[in-house]
Tab-separated table of C-alpha atoms and ligand atoms in Angstrom:
chain	number	residue	atom	x	y	z
A	21	MET	CA	0.000	0.000	0.000
A	22	THR	CA	1.520	3.294	-1.109
A	23	GLN	CA	0.139	6.694	-0.130
A	24	HIS	CA	-1.064	8.870	-3.004
A	25	SER	CA	0.710	11.911	-1.583
A	26	ASP	CA	4.071	10.070	-1.635
A	27	LEU	CA	3.463	8.858	-5.173
A	28	PHE	CA	2.360	12.303	-6.309
A	29	ASP	CA	5.518	13.887	-4.850
A	30	ARG	CA	7.610	11.243	-6.595
A	31	ALA	CA	5.716	11.741	-9.879
A	32	CYS	CA	6.069	15.517	-9.707
A	33	LYS	CA	9.861	15.209	-9.604
A	34	VAL	CA	10.057	13.474	-12.976
A	35	ILE	CA	6.767	14.275	-14.748
A	36	PRO	CA	5.576	17.909	-15.106
A	37	GLY	CA	2.687	18.323	-12.667
A	38	GLY	CA	2.924	14.616	-11.919
A	39	VAL	CA	0.652	13.636	-14.818
A	40	ASN	CA	0.777	12.862	-18.514
A	41	SER	CA	-2.481	14.681	-19.328
A	42	PRO	CA	-3.409	17.823	-17.350
A	43	VAL	CA	-6.964	17.047	-16.154
A	44	ARG	CA	-5.646	14.017	-14.234
A	45	ALA	CA	-3.882	16.372	-11.818
A	46	PHE	CA	-7.196	17.402	-10.130
A	47	ARG	CA	-6.264	21.092	-10.491
A	48	SER	CA	-9.845	22.224	-11.052
A	49	VAL	CA	-11.200	20.359	-8.013
A	50	GLY	CA	-8.132	20.518	-5.763
A	51	GLY	CA	-6.480	17.694	-3.842
A	52	THR	CA	-4.184	14.834	-4.788
A	53	PRO	CA	-5.346	12.368	-7.443
A	54	PRO	CA	-5.549	8.706	-6.459
A	55	PHE	CA	-3.061	6.432	-8.233
A	56	ILE	CA	-4.917	3.555	-9.869
A	57	GLU	CA	-3.590	0.053	-9.536
A	58	ARG	CA	-6.198	-2.039	-11.303
A	59	ALA	CA	-9.756	-1.996	-12.611
A	60	LEU	CA	-12.463	-4.534	-13.279
A	61	GLY	CA	-15.947	-3.995	-14.701
A	62	PRO	CA	-17.368	-0.737	-13.271
A	63	ARG	CA	-14.730	-0.415	-10.522
A	64	LEU	CA	-11.235	0.990	-9.948
A	65	TRP	CA	-8.847	0.235	-7.078
A	66	ASP	CA	-6.145	2.667	-6.002
A	67	THR	CA	-2.769	2.090	-4.345
A	68	GLU	CA	-4.216	2.902	-0.887
A	69	GLY	CA	-6.688	0.045	-1.272
A	70	HIS	CA	-9.823	2.174	-1.900
A	71	CYS	CA	-12.391	0.919	-4.370
A	72	TYR	CA	-14.369	3.321	-6.558
A	73	ILE	CA	-17.318	3.046	-8.903
A	74	ASP	CA	-15.873	4.594	-12.047
A	75	TYR	CA	-17.760	7.086	-14.230
A	76	VAL	CA	-14.709	8.253	-16.179
A	77	GLY	CA	-14.074	4.986	-18.004
A	78	SER	CA	-10.620	6.134	-19.159
A	79	TRP	CA	-12.411	9.235	-20.562
A	80	GLY	CA	-14.651	7.147	-22.790
A	81	PRO	CA	-13.056	3.962	-24.105
A	82	ALA	CA	-14.230	1.628	-21.313
A	83	ILE	CA	-17.776	1.174	-22.642
A	84	LEU	CA	-17.715	-2.556	-21.827
A	85	GLY	CA	-16.338	-1.884	-18.348
A	86	HIS	CA	-12.705	-2.473	-17.426
A	87	ALA	CA	-10.688	-5.567	-18.345
A	88	ASP	CA	-13.480	-7.162	-20.342
A	89	PRO	CA	-12.418	-10.830	-20.604
A	90	ASP	CA	-12.967	-11.059	-24.384
A	91	VAL	CA	-10.987	-7.886	-25.048
A	92	VAL	CA	-8.158	-8.984	-22.749
A	93	ALA	CA	-8.018	-12.406	-24.450
A	94	ALA	CA	-7.879	-10.779	-27.894
A	95	VAL	CA	-5.044	-8.506	-26.767
A	96	GLN	CA	-3.087	-11.401	-25.255
A	97	ALA	CA	-3.452	-13.491	-28.413
A	98	ALA	CA	-2.409	-10.602	-30.671
A	99	ALA	CA	0.571	-9.700	-28.455
A	100	ALA	CA	1.845	-13.272	-28.639
A	101	ARG	CA	1.923	-12.972	-32.450
A	102	GLY	CA	4.105	-9.858	-32.329
A	103	LEU	CA	3.587	-6.304	-31.106
A	104	SER	CA	4.121	-4.265	-34.257
A	105	PHE	CA	5.266	-4.899	-37.811
A	106	GLY	CA	5.091	-1.548	-39.631
A	107	ALA	CA	3.592	-3.438	-42.565
A	108	PRO	CA	-0.012	-4.139	-43.641
A	109	THR	CA	-2.079	-6.631	-41.608
A	110	VAL	CA	-5.488	-8.279	-41.997
A	111	ALA	CA	-6.643	-6.783	-38.676
A	112	GLU	CA	-6.361	-3.275	-40.173
A	113	ILE	CA	-8.644	-4.264	-43.049
A	114	GLU	CA	-11.102	-5.764	-40.581
A	115	MET	CA	-11.086	-2.593	-38.468
A	116	ALA	CA	-11.544	-0.337	-41.504
A	117	GLU	CA	-14.359	-2.580	-42.786
A	118	ALA	CA	-16.023	-2.538	-39.361
A	119	LEU	CA	-15.955	1.278	-39.256
A	120	VAL	CA	-17.087	1.801	-42.840
A	121	GLU	CA	-19.941	-0.633	-42.281
A	122	ARG	CA	-21.108	1.221	-39.155
A	123	PHE	CA	-20.732	4.785	-40.450
A	124	PRO	CA	-22.521	5.254	-43.790
A	125	SER	CA	-20.810	8.641	-44.280
A	126	MET	CA	-17.438	6.871	-44.558
A	127	ASP	CA	-16.301	5.172	-47.757
A	128	GLN	CA	-12.730	4.930	-46.555
A	129	VAL	CA	-10.877	5.397	-43.301
A	130	ARG	CA	-7.262	5.960	-42.255
A	131	LEU	CA	-6.164	4.610	-38.861
A	132	VAL	CA	-3.925	6.592	-36.504
A	133	SER	CA	-2.990	6.341	-32.805
A	134	SER	CA	-4.960	9.113	-31.057
A	135	GLY	CA	-7.892	11.463	-31.396
A	136	THR	CA	-5.506	14.398	-31.723
A	137	GLU	CA	-3.849	12.792	-34.721
A	138	ALA	CA	-7.237	12.054	-36.275
A	139	THR	CA	-8.546	15.633	-36.041
A	140	MET	CA	-5.233	17.219	-37.010
A	141	SER	CA	-5.037	15.007	-40.090
A	142	ALA	CA	-8.698	15.517	-41.006
A	143	ILE	CA	-8.176	19.288	-40.984
A	144	ARG	CA	-5.030	19.039	-43.098
A	145	LEU	CA	-6.986	16.830	-45.487
A	146	ALA	CA	-9.891	19.306	-45.671
A	147	ARG	CA	-7.449	22.126	-46.386
A	148	GLY	CA	-5.545	20.112	-48.983
A	149	TYR	CA	-8.722	18.925	-50.664
A	150	THR	CA	-10.368	22.359	-50.867
A	151	GLY	CA	-7.189	24.385	-51.404
A	152	ARG	CA	-8.445	26.778	-48.680
A	153	ASP	CA	-6.866	27.790	-45.360
A	154	ARG	CA	-9.606	29.063	-43.083
A	155	ILE	CA	-11.419	26.775	-40.635
A	156	ILE	CA	-14.284	27.213	-38.173
A	157	LYS	CA	-14.418	25.644	-34.720
A	158	PHE	CA	-16.739	26.283	-31.778
A	159	ASP	CA	-15.980	27.641	-28.341
A	160	GLY	CA	-15.853	24.830	-25.775
A	161	CYS	CA	-15.366	22.036	-28.319
A	162	TYR	CA	-12.067	20.198	-27.886
A	163	HIS	CA	-10.454	18.501	-30.831
A	164	GLY	CA	-7.095	17.484	-29.408
A	165	HIS	CA	-3.978	19.542	-28.845
A	166	SER	CA	-2.682	20.344	-32.334
A	167	ASP	CA	-1.581	23.937	-32.930
A	168	SER	CA	-4.368	25.289	-35.131
A	169	LEU	CA	-7.051	23.983	-32.724
A	170	LEU	CA	-5.677	25.489	-29.501
A	171	VAL	CA	-7.466	28.734	-30.051
A	172	LYS	CA	-9.998	30.964	-28.319
A	173	SER	CA	-12.250	33.561	-29.873
A	174	GLY	CA	-10.779	36.853	-31.006
A	175	SER	CA	-12.022	40.259	-29.895
A	176	GLY	CA	-14.838	40.441	-32.430
A	177	MET	CA	-17.100	37.650	-33.577
A	178	LEU	CA	-15.638	37.652	-37.074
A	179	THR	CA	-12.007	38.110	-36.135
A	180	PHE	CA	-9.781	35.079	-36.225
A	181	GLY	CA	-8.723	33.525	-32.966
A	182	ASN	CA	-5.911	33.888	-30.439
A	183	PRO	CA	-3.796	30.962	-29.235
A	184	SER	CA	-5.170	29.381	-26.040
A	185	SER	CA	-1.766	27.857	-25.257
A	186	ALA	CA	1.679	29.348	-24.956
A	187	GLY	CA	3.971	28.005	-27.643
A	188	VAL	CA	1.420	28.402	-30.440
A	189	PRO	CA	2.460	31.312	-32.681
A	190	PRO	CA	-0.468	33.658	-33.463
A	191	GLU	CA	0.243	33.037	-37.165
A	192	PHE	CA	-0.630	29.365	-36.666
A	193	VAL	CA	-4.178	30.138	-35.548
A	194	GLN	CA	-4.833	33.177	-37.696
A	195	HIS	CA	-6.921	30.998	-40.016
A	196	THR	CA	-9.083	29.546	-37.229
A	197	LEU	CA	-12.406	31.284	-36.598
A	198	VAL	CA	-13.966	30.425	-33.221
A	199	LEU	CA	-17.751	30.772	-32.944
A	200	GLY	CA	-20.332	30.094	-30.237
A	201	TYR	CA	-21.735	26.558	-30.097
A	202	ASN	CA	-25.344	26.417	-31.309
A	203	ASP	CA	-25.050	29.900	-32.855
A	204	LEU	CA	-25.993	29.233	-36.466
A	205	ALA	CA	-26.437	32.951	-37.185
A	206	ALA	CA	-22.720	33.444	-36.411
A	207	VAL	CA	-21.822	30.683	-38.881
A	208	GLU	CA	-24.034	32.299	-41.524
A	209	ALA	CA	-22.306	35.621	-40.893
A	210	ALA	CA	-18.892	33.971	-41.222
A	211	PHE	CA	-19.829	32.524	-44.612
A	212	ALA	CA	-21.229	35.881	-45.715
A	213	HIS	CA	-17.827	37.391	-44.869
A	214	HIS	CA	-15.688	34.590	-46.313
A	215	PRO	CA	-17.934	32.859	-48.880
A	216	GLU	CA	-15.196	30.930	-50.689
A	217	ASP	CA	-12.417	30.709	-48.130
A	218	ILE	CA	-13.565	28.239	-45.511
A	219	ALA	CA	-11.959	24.812	-45.854
A	220	CYS	CA	-13.911	23.091	-43.086
A	221	ILE	CA	-16.103	23.342	-40.049
A	222	ILE	CA	-15.081	20.976	-37.253
A	223	VAL	CA	-17.680	20.336	-34.547
A	224	GLU	CA	-18.447	17.956	-31.724
A	225	PRO	CA	-21.983	17.042	-32.843
A	226	LEU	CA	-22.828	16.660	-29.149
A	227	ALA	CA	-20.242	18.491	-27.100
A	228	GLY	CA	-18.604	16.450	-24.341
A	229	ASN	CA	-15.581	18.609	-23.587
A	230	MET	CA	-17.586	21.440	-21.995
A	231	ASN	CA	-19.527	19.026	-19.809
A	232	PHE	CA	-22.487	17.897	-21.976
A	233	VAL	CA	-24.089	20.232	-24.490
A	234	ARG	CA	-26.586	19.092	-27.092
A	235	PRO	CA	-26.934	20.693	-30.495
A	236	VAL	CA	-30.174	22.699	-30.605
A	237	PRO	CA	-32.649	21.522	-33.276
A	238	GLY	CA	-31.499	22.786	-36.669
A	239	PHE	CA	-27.872	23.497	-35.686
A	240	LEU	CA	-26.239	20.433	-37.276
A	241	GLU	CA	-28.670	20.575	-40.217
A	242	GLY	CA	-27.787	24.248	-40.711
A	243	LEU	CA	-24.054	23.505	-40.692
A	244	ARG	CA	-24.661	20.755	-43.240
A	245	SER	CA	-26.507	22.989	-45.657
A	246	LEU	CA	-24.075	25.919	-45.298
A	247	CYS	CA	-21.120	23.592	-45.929
A	248	SER	CA	-22.816	22.013	-48.942
A	249	SER	CA	-23.611	25.341	-50.536
A	250	HIS	CA	-20.093	26.759	-49.975
A	251	GLY	CA	-17.984	23.736	-50.901
A	252	THR	CA	-16.804	23.502	-47.276
A	253	VAL	CA	-15.942	20.152	-45.680
A	254	LEU	CA	-18.102	19.343	-42.634
A	255	ILE	CA	-16.116	17.370	-40.038
A	256	PHE	CA	-17.936	15.661	-37.173
A	257	ASP	CA	-15.464	15.029	-34.395
A	258	GLU	CA	-17.012	11.869	-32.959
A	259	VAL	CA	-13.907	10.853	-31.014
A	260	MET	CA	-16.109	10.818	-27.912
A	261	THR	CA	-19.655	10.337	-29.276
A	262	GLY	CA	-18.957	7.735	-31.986
A	263	LEU	CA	-20.139	4.348	-30.621
A	264	ARG	CA	-20.857	6.033	-27.269
A	265	VAL	CA	-24.234	7.709	-27.877
A	266	GLY	CA	-25.394	4.984	-30.270
A	267	PRO	CA	-24.055	2.520	-32.859
A	268	GLN	CA	-23.518	5.252	-35.475
A	269	GLY	CA	-22.639	8.130	-33.177
A	270	MET	CA	-24.438	11.457	-33.415
A	271	GLN	CA	-24.620	11.193	-37.200
A	272	GLY	CA	-26.840	8.158	-36.721
A	273	LEU	CA	-29.035	9.911	-34.147
A	274	SER	CA	-29.305	13.228	-35.992
A	275	GLY	CA	-29.454	11.906	-39.552
A	276	VAL	CA	-26.945	14.590	-40.573
A	277	ARG	CA	-24.090	13.192	-42.660
A	278	PRO	CA	-20.710	14.856	-42.323
A	279	ASP	CA	-18.096	14.754	-45.107
A	280	LEU	CA	-15.391	13.562	-42.727
A	281	THR	CA	-15.635	11.885	-39.331
A	282	THR	CA	-12.975	11.507	-36.657
A	283	LEU	CA	-13.058	8.624	-34.195
A	284	ALA	CA	-10.863	7.313	-31.331
A	285	LYS	CA	-11.463	6.237	-27.695
A	286	ILE	CA	-13.991	3.343	-27.938
A	287	ILE	CA	-12.686	2.039	-31.284
A	288	GLY	CA	-9.384	1.232	-29.539
A	289	GLY	CA	-11.043	-0.631	-26.672
A	290	GLY	CA	-8.587	1.016	-24.238
A	291	MET	CA	-5.531	0.878	-26.520
A	292	PRO	CA	-4.267	3.957	-28.416
A	293	VAL	CA	-6.246	4.225	-31.681
A	294	GLY	CA	-7.745	7.011	-33.752
A	295	ALA	CA	-9.325	7.151	-37.201
A	296	PHE	CA	-10.559	9.640	-39.745
A	297	GLY	CA	-12.649	8.830	-42.767
A	298	GLY	CA	-15.260	10.018	-45.233
A	299	HIS	CA	-16.087	10.336	-48.911
A	300	ALA	CA	-13.735	8.415	-51.184
A	301	ALA	CA	-13.260	11.571	-53.277
A	302	ILE	CA	-11.861	13.438	-50.264
A	303	MET	CA	-9.868	10.492	-48.910
A	304	ALA	CA	-8.157	10.174	-52.313
A	305	SER	CA	-6.200	13.336	-51.459
A	306	ILE	CA	-4.236	11.477	-48.736
A	307	ALA	CA	-0.719	10.104	-49.392
A	308	PRO	CA	0.165	7.783	-51.093
A	309	LEU	CA	-2.836	8.484	-53.402
A	310	GLY	CA	-2.746	12.260	-53.147
A	311	PRO	CA	-0.710	15.276	-52.069
A	312	VAL	CA	-1.785	15.516	-48.378
A	313	TYR	CA	0.906	13.910	-46.238
A	314	GLN	CA	0.007	11.773	-43.235
A	315	ALA	CA	1.804	8.786	-41.679
A	316	GLY	CA	2.467	6.865	-38.436
A	317	THR	CA	4.977	4.217	-37.304
A	318	LEU	CA	2.474	2.521	-35.006
A	319	SER	CA	-0.710	3.326	-36.994
A	320	GLY	CA	-2.972	0.280	-37.215
A	321	ASN	CA	-0.944	-1.433	-34.483
A	322	PRO	CA	-1.972	-5.121	-34.338
A	323	VAL	CA	-2.548	-5.249	-30.566
A	324	ALA	CA	-4.655	-2.077	-30.675
A	325	MET	CA	-6.643	-3.448	-33.624
A	326	ALA	CA	-7.342	-6.638	-31.668
A	327	ALA	CA	-8.637	-4.675	-28.655
A	328	GLY	CA	-10.777	-2.445	-30.856
A	329	LEU	CA	-12.239	-5.244	-32.947
A	330	ALA	CA	-13.121	-7.316	-29.877
A	331	THR	CA	-14.855	-4.239	-28.419
A	332	LEU	CA	-16.762	-3.405	-31.611
A	333	ARG	CA	-17.975	-6.998	-31.852
A	334	LYS	CA	-19.500	-6.876	-28.378
A	335	LEU	CA	-21.267	-3.581	-29.095
A	336	GLN	CA	-23.263	-5.428	-31.756
A	337	GLN	CA	-25.057	-7.600	-29.202
A	338	PRO	CA	-28.797	-7.026	-29.689
A	339	GLY	CA	-30.140	-4.450	-27.266
A	340	PHE	CA	-26.683	-3.269	-26.151
A	341	TYR	CA	-27.365	0.441	-26.624
A	342	GLU	CA	-30.950	0.281	-25.366
A	343	ALA	CA	-29.672	-1.244	-22.116
A	344	LEU	CA	-26.792	1.248	-21.816
A	345	GLN	CA	-29.093	4.203	-22.484
A	346	GLY	CA	-31.632	2.861	-19.968
A	347	GLN	CA	-29.020	2.565	-17.198
A	348	THR	CA	-27.620	6.020	-17.923
A	349	GLN	CA	-31.084	7.599	-17.840
A	350	LYS	CA	-31.848	5.826	-14.606
A	351	LEU	CA	-28.688	7.252	-13.034
A	352	VAL	CA	-29.319	10.768	-14.264
A	353	GLN	CA	-32.969	10.749	-13.140
A	354	GLY	CA	-31.977	9.332	-9.757
A	355	LEU	CA	-29.417	12.100	-9.269
A	356	GLU	CA	-31.909	14.793	-10.296
A	357	ALA	CA	-34.500	13.450	-7.877
A	358	ALA	CA	-31.949	13.314	-5.038
A	359	ALA	CA	-30.866	16.921	-5.688
A	360	ARG	CA	-34.505	18.047	-5.766
A	361	ARG	CA	-35.174	16.444	-2.370
A	362	HIS	CA	-32.358	18.548	-0.920
A	363	GLY	CA	-33.221	21.744	-2.769
A	364	VAL	CA	-29.904	21.826	-4.682
A	365	PRO	CA	-30.081	23.728	-8.002
A	366	PHE	CA	-29.036	20.888	-10.295
A	367	CYS	CA	-29.914	19.226	-13.559
A	368	ALA	CA	-28.482	16.476	-15.704
A	369	ASP	CA	-28.730	15.111	-19.220
A	370	SER	CA	-27.617	11.996	-21.085
A	371	GLU	CA	-27.458	10.288	-24.451
A	372	GLY	CA	-26.523	6.630	-24.834
A	373	GLY	CA	-23.797	5.952	-22.272
A	374	MET	CA	-22.691	9.568	-21.830
A	375	PHE	CA	-24.000	12.111	-19.323
A	376	GLY	CA	-23.472	15.582	-17.880
A	377	LEU	CA	-24.204	17.019	-14.412
A	378	PHE	CA	-24.879	20.725	-13.959
A	379	PHE	CA	-25.073	22.751	-10.763
A	380	GLN	CA	-27.605	25.109	-12.288
A	381	ALA	CA	-31.341	24.987	-12.940
A	382	GLU	CA	-31.299	24.789	-16.760
A	383	ARG	CA	-29.290	22.673	-19.184
A	384	PRO	CA	-26.640	24.854	-20.853
A	385	ARG	CA	-26.488	25.383	-24.633
A	386	ASN	CA	-22.970	26.797	-24.999
A	387	LEU	CA	-19.722	27.394	-23.132
A	388	ALA	CA	-20.871	30.673	-21.575
A	389	GLU	CA	-23.913	28.942	-20.076
A	390	VAL	CA	-21.824	25.985	-18.845
A	391	SER	CA	-19.440	28.452	-17.197
A	392	ALA	CA	-22.349	30.025	-15.294
A	393	GLY	CA	-22.760	26.799	-13.263
A	394	ASP	CA	-21.859	26.773	-9.545
A	395	ALA	CA	-18.214	25.644	-9.667
A	396	GLU	CA	-17.874	25.564	-5.857
A	397	ALA	CA	-20.894	23.280	-5.489
A	398	PHE	CA	-19.443	20.980	-8.131
A	399	LYS	CA	-16.108	20.809	-6.274
A	400	ARG	CA	-17.794	19.938	-2.993
A	401	PHE	CA	-19.986	17.361	-4.738
A	402	PHE	CA	-16.986	15.822	-6.520
A	403	HIS	CA	-14.974	15.379	-3.310
A	404	GLY	CA	-18.039	14.216	-1.364
A	405	MET	CA	-18.706	11.539	-3.977
A	406	LEU	CA	-15.040	10.527	-4.097
A	407	GLY	CA	-15.168	10.073	-0.327
A	408	HIS	CA	-18.114	7.719	-0.823
A	409	GLY	CA	-16.164	5.728	-3.424
A	410	ILE	CA	-17.685	7.315	-6.531
A	411	TYR	CA	-15.151	8.460	-9.130
A	412	LEU	CA	-16.563	11.223	-11.363
A	413	ALA	CA	-14.680	13.324	-13.918
A	414	PRO	CA	-12.557	15.776	-11.852
A	415	SER	CA	-13.816	18.846	-13.739
A	416	ALA	CA	-17.157	20.567	-14.267
A	417	PHE	CA	-16.255	20.795	-17.973
A	418	GLU	CA	-16.118	17.078	-18.725
A	419	ALA	CA	-18.824	14.563	-19.562
A	420	SER	CA	-18.949	11.292	-17.631
A	421	PHE	CA	-19.665	7.765	-18.815
A	422	VAL	CA	-21.632	4.659	-17.888
A	423	SER	CA	-20.455	1.213	-19.019
A	424	ALA	CA	-22.308	-2.003	-19.747
A	425	CYS	CA	-21.157	-3.221	-16.291
A	426	HIS	CA	-22.973	-0.475	-14.368
A	427	ASP	CA	-25.818	-2.635	-13.081
A	428	ASP	CA	-28.713	-1.606	-10.834
A	429	GLU	CA	-26.753	-2.233	-7.657
A	430	VAL	CA	-23.922	0.032	-8.825
A	431	LEU	CA	-26.391	2.776	-9.776
A	432	ASP	CA	-28.304	2.488	-6.495
A	433	THR	CA	-25.054	2.773	-4.525
A	434	THR	CA	-24.186	5.889	-6.545
A	435	ILE	CA	-27.579	7.518	-6.061
A	436	SER	CA	-27.608	6.918	-2.310
A	437	ALA	CA	-24.096	8.370	-2.044
A	438	ALA	CA	-25.320	11.422	-3.969
A	439	GLU	CA	-28.316	11.688	-1.635
A	440	GLN	CA	-25.939	12.028	1.323
A	441	VAL	CA	-23.621	14.445	-0.464
A	442	PHE	CA	-26.435	16.707	-1.717
A	443	ALA	CA	-27.613	16.931	1.908
A	444	THR	CA	-24.289	18.563	2.837
A	445	LEU	CA	-24.107	21.124	0.004
B	511	PLP	C1	-10.613	13.062	-26.469
B	511	PLP	C2	-10.977	13.894	-27.634
B	511	PLP	C3	-10.037	14.257	-28.607
B	511	PLP	C4	-8.566	13.974	-28.449
B	511	PLP	O1	-8.285	12.615	-28.454
B	511	PLP	P1	-6.885	12.118	-27.830
B	511	PLP	O2	-6.916	10.638	-28.094
B	511	PLP	O3	-6.927	12.487	-26.392
B	511	PLP	O4	-5.819	12.805	-28.573
B	511	PLP	C5	-10.465	14.920	-29.738
B	511	PLP	N1	-11.760	15.222	-29.904
B	511	PLP	C6	-12.701	14.912	-28.989
B	511	PLP	C7	-14.124	15.260	-29.252
B	511	PLP	C8	-12.340	14.250	-27.819
B	511	PLP	O5	-13.273	13.973	-26.905
């Protein structure tokens, strides 16, 4: 048994901030993060011997719960055949076929090793294909940490953005226009200003990186028709929502077909995988067929393919998503009812196996509204729940996830913990 504080001190000496991805450091909620030793099904165990019910699910991939026996067996078998070849394999064809079959908007797909790589490459492809430089993204949507996407809105609505990270030269983001999520009028105005210059719009079709924000009716449809009439590539970043909100992601639920889609998280089953794909005509611009360069030493890695394929297979079980959605709704409704009993201003929302919790009376529609939530109440709730063995995302700006292993007993334990914590807020 090793104390988290000792481990965190040790980590901080050799890893900046002690973590390899910033949100893990618990900066927005305070305190020392637990160090995780193992996980099984819906639960995590830390190095101090505490057990938690997990609603982070490795930030999305763990839709089957942790250490699913079929996924682990597939990984073990693939590893025994060799870890990486840097040459074509059958598993890559099977993965590409599985994705193309599930997402009707994709004729072809290129496999990479992370969501960041997928979105960065999709944007380069959209620019190369259209011969245009400008792109539109929305405030509060996260598309990985590549330079041209680390940008916040400029001073005016139609001015191009400013870097949101040090180390990104302003020139690198001068082509990125940042607009408000769900603000179709702003997108129309941008096209009126730059009718033939916009290479692509990239959007989370249901935003999960500013907590949980749905597209308002007409928003995705409006983006689709503006992109079609201006020769602009519409990119749905479904790294989080693809296979999480339903078998065909948000494009399946909304009926809106993007030109390109980015995927990651669930399709790797817990191993590092990303993908981007779309119309064959656009995909033909990628090297070695076309002039847009993109590559990766470990792309299509055989062990990662095995984990992803085993995961995708299990998602096809009849009724899988109905059951997942039902459990998630039950959780969210239970939490809302518990908050109501204690007079805490709170609401929640979910789709498929993804949900958001808000310490405010109304569900937010954009980043400004999410930011108006009671951050202090969230912090107290987060730590209260952690103390009761419930591990939620350590930030009020992240969605949380339910897996196929979150059974009624797990949900009831969570809701009664919340009941006690709401009573103290
Ligand atoms: C997680 C995420 C990414 C980045 O993926 P990484 O694998 O962390 O690089 C990109 N887009 C969305 C919508 C995400 O949720």
